[in-house]
Amino acid sequence: MCAIAAARNAQAVLCDAELLAGAGRTARAYSLAALAVEECGKAASLTALAMLPKRLRTHAPVGRMLQWHQLKQVGGLLLAVVPFDAIGPRLTAMPAAEMTEIICNLAAPAEEAERLKRRGFYVDMDRASRTREPSEITDTELASQLTRAPQAVASASVLLNADAQTWILNPPPEARELAAAMVEALIETGYARTPEAAADVMLKAVSKLRDRIEAKDAAGTAEPSQLQRRRRPAH
């Protein structure tokens, strides 16, 4: 499956980044490490697509899920914080404020990675007509990215387990619902392409999942009392 191939490729790209970092090739290493994180985000998006019921998959904004770089970057960064196979349970179990802070804080490193990953390969000119060269990427920026990338790749590597394909095709209900919530959030967001918009998609998706879980819990709590009322003999 494509999601599994993306996770495998993320491992290879990270390996190349670490080799280049060891050889002192800071700029190229940074770009590849950022791409490894993005590839993890792509693996997550592909997994979400595979988990969707067919009726929803036909309406999913596949292009945006696979081509929106900031969304993939935010998704990969989220995997660096929360294990891939436990995103739904972990985030829905957190206090809402903590969950919101974690996701919103992903926008800044995603913006940095999007800005610097191209500079690792190209000479460019900014809006002030200043020349920007790959050599300007610092060891500190590389170290920061090489901290996040292995965490994201390790999280996405759950897709390389022997039972990964079975898990994707027969996901737990919460994983399937999170995938559906993400598609709904993407459709609602429209065509924004900023890191903040990408983080907002993730936040909306998890919030929708939390709301659904709470509604089911409330319905489950109410049902016994309703049954008791129906079974109570008339006086």
CSV table of N, CA and C in Angstrom, one decimal, residues 107-213:
chain,number,residue,atom,x,y,z
A,107,ALA,N,2.4,24.9,14.2
A,107,ALA,CA,2.4,25.8,13.1
A,107,ALA,C,3.8,26.4,12.9
A,108,ALA,N,4.4,26.8,14.0
A,108,ALA,CA,5.7,27.5,13.9
A,108,ALA,C,6.8,26.7,13.3
A,109,PRO,N,7.1,25.4,13.8
A,109,PRO,CA,8.1,24.6,13.2
A,109,PRO,C,7.8,24.2,11.8
A,110,ALA,N,6.5,24.1,11.5
A,110,ALA,CA,6.1,23.7,10.1
A,110,ALA,C,6.4,24.9,9.2
A,111,GLU,N,6.2,26.1,9.6
A,111,GLU,CA,6.5,27.2,8.8
A,111,GLU,C,8.0,27.3,8.6
A,112,GLU,N,8.8,27.1,9.6
A,112,GLU,CA,10.2,27.2,9.5
A,112,GLU,C,10.7,26.1,8.5
A,113,ALA,N,10.2,24.9,8.6
A,113,ALA,CA,10.6,23.8,7.8
A,113,ALA,C,10.3,24.1,6.3
A,114,GLU,N,9.1,24.7,6.1
A,114,GLU,CA,8.7,25.0,4.7
A,114,GLU,C,9.6,26.1,4.1
A,115,ARG,N,10.0,27.0,5.0
A,115,ARG,CA,10.8,28.1,4.5
A,115,ARG,C,12.2,27.7,4.2
A,116,LEU,N,12.8,26.8,5.1
A,116,LEU,CA,14.2,26.5,5.0
A,116,LEU,C,14.4,25.2,4.1
A,117,LYS,N,13.5,24.4,3.9
A,117,LYS,CA,13.8,23.1,3.2
A,117,LYS,C,14.2,23.4,1.7
A,118,ARG,N,13.5,24.4,1.1
A,118,ARG,CA,13.9,24.8,-0.3
A,118,ARG,C,15.3,25.5,-0.3
A,119,ARG,N,15.6,26.3,0.7
A,119,ARG,CA,16.8,27.0,0.8
A,119,ARG,C,18.0,26.0,1.0
A,120,GLY,N,17.7,24.8,1.4
A,120,GLY,CA,18.8,23.8,1.5
A,120,GLY,C,19.3,23.4,0.2
A,121,PHE,N,18.5,23.6,-0.9
A,121,PHE,CA,18.9,23.2,-2.2
A,121,PHE,C,19.2,24.3,-3.2
A,122,TYR,N,18.5,25.5,-2.9
A,122,TYR,CA,18.5,26.5,-3.9
A,122,TYR,C,19.1,27.8,-3.4
A,123,VAL,N,19.7,28.6,-4.3
A,123,VAL,CA,20.0,30.0,-4.0
A,123,VAL,C,18.7,30.8,-4.4
A,124,ASP,N,18.3,31.7,-3.6
A,124,ASP,CA,17.0,32.4,-3.9
A,124,ASP,C,17.2,33.9,-3.6
A,125,MET,N,16.2,34.7,-3.9
A,125,MET,CA,16.2,36.1,-3.5
A,125,MET,C,14.9,36.4,-2.8
A,126,ASP,N,15.0,37.0,-1.6
A,126,ASP,CA,13.8,37.3,-0.8
A,126,ASP,C,13.1,38.6,-1.3
A,127,ARG,N,12.0,39.0,-0.6
A,127,ARG,CA,11.3,40.2,-1.1
A,127,ARG,C,12.0,41.5,-1.0
A,128,ALA,N,13.1,41.5,-0.1
A,128,ALA,CA,13.9,42.7,0.0
A,128,ALA,C,15.1,42.6,-0.9
A,129,SER,N,15.0,41.7,-1.9
A,129,SER,CA,16.1,41.6,-2.9
A,129,SER,C,17.4,41.1,-2.3
A,130,ARG,N,17.4,40.4,-1.2
A,130,ARG,CA,18.6,39.9,-0.6
A,130,ARG,C,18.8,38.5,-1.1
A,131,THR,N,20.0,38.1,-1.4
A,131,THR,CA,20.3,36.8,-1.8
A,131,THR,C,20.3,35.8,-0.6
A,132,ARG,N,19.7,34.7,-0.8
A,132,ARG,CA,19.6,33.7,0.3
A,132,ARG,C,20.3,32.4,-0.2
A,133,GLU,N,21.3,31.9,0.5
A,133,GLU,CA,22.0,30.8,0.1
A,133,GLU,C,21.9,29.6,1.1
A,134,PRO,N,22.0,28.4,0.6
A,134,PRO,CA,21.9,27.2,1.5
A,134,PRO,C,22.9,27.3,2.7
A,135,SER,N,24.0,27.9,2.5
A,135,SER,CA,25.0,27.9,3.6
A,135,SER,C,24.5,28.7,4.8
A,136,GLU,N,23.4,29.5,4.6
A,136,GLU,CA,22.9,30.3,5.7
A,136,GLU,C,22.2,29.4,6.8
A,137,ILE,N,21.8,28.2,6.4
A,137,ILE,CA,21.1,27.3,7.4
A,137,ILE,C,22.1,26.9,8.4
A,138,THR,N,21.8,27.1,9.7
A,138,THR,CA,22.7,26.9,10.8
A,138,THR,C,22.7,25.5,11.4
A,139,ASP,N,23.8,25.2,12.1
A,139,ASP,CA,23.8,23.9,12.8
A,139,ASP,C,22.7,23.8,13.8
A,140,THR,N,22.4,24.9,14.4
A,140,THR,CA,21.3,24.9,15.4
A,140,THR,C,19.9,24.5,14.8
A,141,GLU,N,19.7,25.1,13.6
A,141,GLU,CA,18.4,24.8,12.9
A,141,GLU,C,18.4,23.3,12.4
A,142,LEU,N,19.6,22.8,12.0
A,142,LEU,CA,19.7,21.4,11.6
A,142,LEU,C,19.4,20.5,12.8
A,143,ALA,N,20.1,20.9,14.0
A,143,ALA,CA,19.9,20.0,15.2
A,143,ALA,C,18.5,20.0,15.6
A,144,SER,N,17.7,21.1,15.5
A,144,SER,CA,16.3,21.1,15.8
A,144,SER,C,15.5,20.2,14.9
A,145,GLN,N,15.8,20.2,13.7
A,145,GLN,CA,15.1,19.4,12.7
A,145,GLN,C,15.5,17.9,12.9
A,146,LEU,N,16.7,17.6,13.2
A,146,LEU,CA,17.1,16.3,13.4
A,146,LEU,C,16.7,15.7,14.7
A,147,THR,N,16.1,16.5,15.6
A,147,THR,CA,15.5,16.0,16.8
A,147,THR,C,14.0,15.6,16.5
A,148,ARG,N,13.3,16.4,15.7
A,148,ARG,CA,11.9,16.1,15.3
A,148,ARG,C,11.8,14.9,14.3
A,149,ALA,N,12.7,14.9,13.3
A,149,ALA,CA,12.5,13.9,12.2
A,149,ALA,C,12.6,12.5,12.7
A,150,PRO,N,13.6,12.1,13.5
A,150,PRO,CA,13.6,10.7,14.0
A,150,PRO,C,12.4,10.3,14.8
A,151,GLN,N,11.8,11.3,15.6
A,151,GLN,CA,10.6,11.0,16.3
A,151,GLN,C,9.4,10.7,15.4
A,152,ALA,N,9.3,11.6,14.4
A,152,ALA,CA,8.2,11.4,13.4
A,152,ALA,C,8.3,10.0,12.7
A,153,VAL,N,9.6,9.8,12.2
A,153,VAL,CA,9.8,8.5,11.5
A,153,VAL,C,9.6,7.3,12.4
A,154,ALA,N,10.0,7.3,13.6
A,154,ALA,CA,9.8,6.2,14.5
A,154,ALA,C,8.3,6.0,14.7
A,155,SER,N,7.5,7.1,14.8
A,155,SER,CA,6.1,7.0,15.0
A,155,SER,C,5.4,6.4,13.8
A,156,ALA,N,5.8,6.8,12.6
A,156,ALA,CA,5.2,6.4,11.3
A,156,ALA,C,5.6,4.9,11.0
A,157,SER,N,6.7,4.5,11.6
A,157,SER,CA,7.2,3.1,11.4
A,157,SER,C,6.3,2.0,11.8
A,158,VAL,N,5.3,2.4,12.6
A,158,VAL,CA,4.3,1.4,12.9
A,158,VAL,C,3.6,0.8,11.7
A,159,LEU,N,3.7,1.6,10.6
A,159,LEU,CA,3.1,1.1,9.3
A,159,LEU,C,4.0,0.0,8.7
A,160,LEU,N,5.2,-0.2,9.2
A,160,LEU,CA,6.1,-1.2,8.7
A,160,LEU,C,5.9,-2.5,9.4
A,161,ASN,N,5.1,-2.6,10.4
A,161,ASN,CA,4.8,-3.9,11.1
A,161,ASN,C,4.1,-4.9,10.2
A,162,ALA,N,4.3,-6.1,10.5
A,162,ALA,CA,3.7,-7.2,9.7
A,162,ALA,C,2.2,-7.1,9.6
A,163,ASP,N,1.5,-6.6,10.6
A,163,ASP,CA,0.1,-6.5,10.6
A,163,ASP,C,-0.5,-5.2,10.2
A,164,ALA,N,0.4,-4.3,9.7
A,164,ALA,CA,0.0,-2.9,9.4
A,164,ALA,C,-1.2,-2.9,8.3
A,165,GLN,N,-1.1,-3.6,7.3
A,165,GLN,CA,-2.1,-3.6,6.2
A,165,GLN,C,-3.4,-4.0,6.8
A,166,THR,N,-3.4,-5.0,7.6
A,166,THR,CA,-4.7,-5.5,8.3
A,166,THR,C,-5.3,-4.4,9.1
A,167,TRP,N,-4.4,-3.7,9.9
A,167,TRP,CA,-4.8,-2.6,10.8
A,167,TRP,C,-5.4,-1.5,10.0
A,168,ILE,N,-4.8,-1.1,8.8
A,168,ILE,CA,-5.3,0.0,8.0
A,168,ILE,C,-6.7,-0.4,7.4
A,169,LEU,N,-6.8,-1.6,6.9
A,169,LEU,CA,-8.0,-2.0,6.2
A,169,LEU,C,-9.2,-2.3,7.2
A,170,ASN,N,-8.8,-2.7,8.4
A,170,ASN,CA,-9.8,-3.0,9.4
A,170,ASN,C,-9.5,-2.1,10.7
A,171,PRO,N,-9.5,-0.8,10.6
A,171,PRO,CA,-9.1,0.0,11.7
A,171,PRO,C,-10.1,0.0,12.9
A,172,PRO,N,-9.6,0.3,14.1
A,172,PRO,CA,-10.6,0.5,15.2
A,172,PRO,C,-11.5,1.7,14.9
A,173,PRO,N,-12.7,1.6,15.4
A,173,PRO,CA,-13.7,2.7,15.1
A,173,PRO,C,-13.2,4.1,15.3
A,174,GLU,N,-12.4,4.3,16.4
A,174,GLU,CA,-12.0,5.6,16.7
A,174,GLU,C,-11.0,6.2,15.6
A,175,ALA,N,-10.2,5.3,15.0
A,175,ALA,CA,-9.3,5.7,14.0
A,175,ALA,C,-10.1,6.0,12.7
A,176,ARG,N,-11.1,5.2,12.4
A,176,ARG,CA,-11.9,5.5,11.2
A,176,ARG,C,-12.6,6.8,11.4
A,177,GLU,N,-13.1,7.1,12.6
A,177,GLU,CA,-13.9,8.3,12.8
A,177,GLU,C,-12.9,9.5,12.7
A,178,LEU,N,-11.7,9.4,13.2
A,178,LEU,CA,-10.7,10.5,13.1
A,178,LEU,C,-10.4,10.8,11.6
A,179,ALA,N,-10.3,9.7,10.8
A,179,ALA,CA,-10.0,9.9,9.4
A,179,ALA,C,-11.2,10.7,8.8
A,180,ALA,N,-12.4,10.3,9.1
A,180,ALA,CA,-13.6,11.0,8.6
A,180,ALA,C,-13.7,12.4,9.0
A,181,ALA,N,-13.3,12.7,10.3
A,181,ALA,CA,-13.3,14.0,10.8
A,181,ALA,C,-12.3,14.9,10.2
A,182,MET,N,-11.2,14.3,9.8
A,182,MET,CA,-10.1,15.1,9.1
A,182,MET,C,-10.6,15.5,7.7
A,183,VAL,N,-11.3,14.6,7.0
A,183,VAL,CA,-11.8,15.0,5.7
A,183,VAL,C,-12.8,16.1,5.8
A,184,GLU,N,-13.7,16.0,6.8
A,184,GLU,CA,-14.7,17.1,7.0
A,184,GLU,C,-14.0,18.4,7.3
A,185,ALA,N,-13.0,18.4,8.2
A,185,ALA,CA,-12.3,19.6,8.5
A,185,ALA,C,-11.6,20.2,7.3
A,186,LEU,N,-11.0,19.4,6.4
A,186,LEU,CA,-10.4,19.9,5.2
A,186,LEU,C,-11.4,20.5,4.3
A,187,ILE,N,-12.5,19.9,4.1
A,187,ILE,CA,-13.6,20.5,3.3
A,187,ILE,C,-14.0,21.8,3.8
A,188,GLU,N,-14.2,21.9,5.1
A,188,GLU,CA,-14.6,23.2,5.7
A,188,GLU,C,-13.6,24.3,5.6
A,189,THR,N,-12.3,23.9,5.6
A,189,THR,CA,-11.2,24.9,5.6
A,189,THR,C,-11.1,25.6,4.2
A,190,GLY,N,-11.5,24.9,3.1
A,190,GLY,CA,-11.3,25.5,1.8
A,190,GLY,C,-9.9,25.3,1.3
A,191,TYR,N,-9.4,26.4,0.7
A,191,TYR,CA,-8.1,26.3,-0.1
A,191,TYR,C,-7.0,27.1,0.6
A,192,ALA,N,-7.1,27.3,1.9
A,192,ALA,CA,-6.0,28.0,2.6
A,192,ALA,C,-4.7,27.1,2.5
A,193,ARG,N,-3.5,27.7,2.5
A,193,ARG,CA,-2.3,26.9,2.4
A,193,ARG,C,-1.3,27.3,3.4
A,194,THR,N,-1.7,27.9,4.5
A,194,THR,CA,-0.7,28.3,5.5
A,194,THR,C,-0.5,27.3,6.6
A,195,PRO,N,0.6,27.3,7.3
A,195,PRO,CA,0.8,26.4,8.4
A,195,PRO,C,-0.3,26.5,9.5
A,196,GLU,N,-0.7,27.7,9.7
A,196,GLU,CA,-1.8,27.9,10.7
A,196,GLU,C,-3.1,27.3,10.3
A,197,ALA,N,-3.4,27.3,9.0
A,197,ALA,CA,-4.6,26.7,8.5
A,197,ALA,C,-4.4,25.2,8.6
A,198,ALA,N,-3.2,24.7,8.3
A,198,ALA,CA,-3.0,23.2,8.5
A,198,ALA,C,-3.2,22.8,9.9
A,199,ALA,N,-2.7,23.5,10.8
A,199,ALA,CA,-2.8,23.2,12.3
A,199,ALA,C,-4.3,23.2,12.6
A,200,ASP,N,-5.0,24.2,12.1
A,200,ASP,CA,-6.5,24.3,12.4
A,200,ASP,C,-7.2,23.1,11.8
A,201,VAL,N,-6.8,22.6,10.7
A,201,VAL,CA,-7.5,21.4,10.2
A,201,VAL,C,-7.3,20.2,11.2
A,202,MET,N,-6.1,20.0,11.7
A,202,MET,CA,-5.9,19.0,12.7
A,202,MET,C,-6.7,19.2,14.0
A,203,LEU,N,-6.7,20.5,14.4
A,203,LEU,CA,-7.5,20.8,15.6
A,203,LEU,C,-8.9,20.6,15.5
A,204,LYS,N,-9.5,21.0,14.3
A,204,LYS,CA,-10.9,20.7,14.1
A,204,LYS,C,-11.2,19.2,14.0
A,205,ALA,N,-10.3,18.5,13.4
A,205,ALA,CA,-10.6,17.0,13.3
A,205,ALA,C,-10.6,16.4,14.6
A,206,VAL,N,-9.7,16.7,15.5
A,206,VAL,CA,-9.6,16.1,16.8
A,206,VAL,C,-10.8,16.6,17.6
A,207,SER,N,-11.2,17.8,17.5
A,207,SER,CA,-12.3,18.4,18.2
A,207,SER,C,-13.6,17.7,17.8
A,208,LYS,N,-13.8,17.4,16.5
A,208,LYS,CA,-14.9,16.7,16.0
A,208,LYS,C,-15.0,15.3,16.6
A,209,LEU,N,-13.8,14.7,16.7
A,209,LEU,CA,-13.8,13.3,17.2
A,209,LEU,C,-14.2,13.3,18.7
A,210,ARG,N,-13.6,14.3,19.4
A,210,ARG,CA,-14.0,14.4,20.9
A,210,ARG,C,-15.5,14.6,21.0
A,211,ASP,N,-16.1,15.5,20.2
A,211,ASP,CA,-17.5,15.8,20.3
A,211,ASP,C,-18.3,14.5,20.1
A,212,ARG,N,-17.9,13.7,19.1
A,212,ARG,CA,-18.6,12.5,18.8
A,212,ARG,C,-18.5,11.4,19.9
A,213,ILE,N,-17.3,11.3,20.5
A,213,ILE,CA,-17.1,10.4,21.6
A,213,ILE,C,-18.0,10.8,22.8
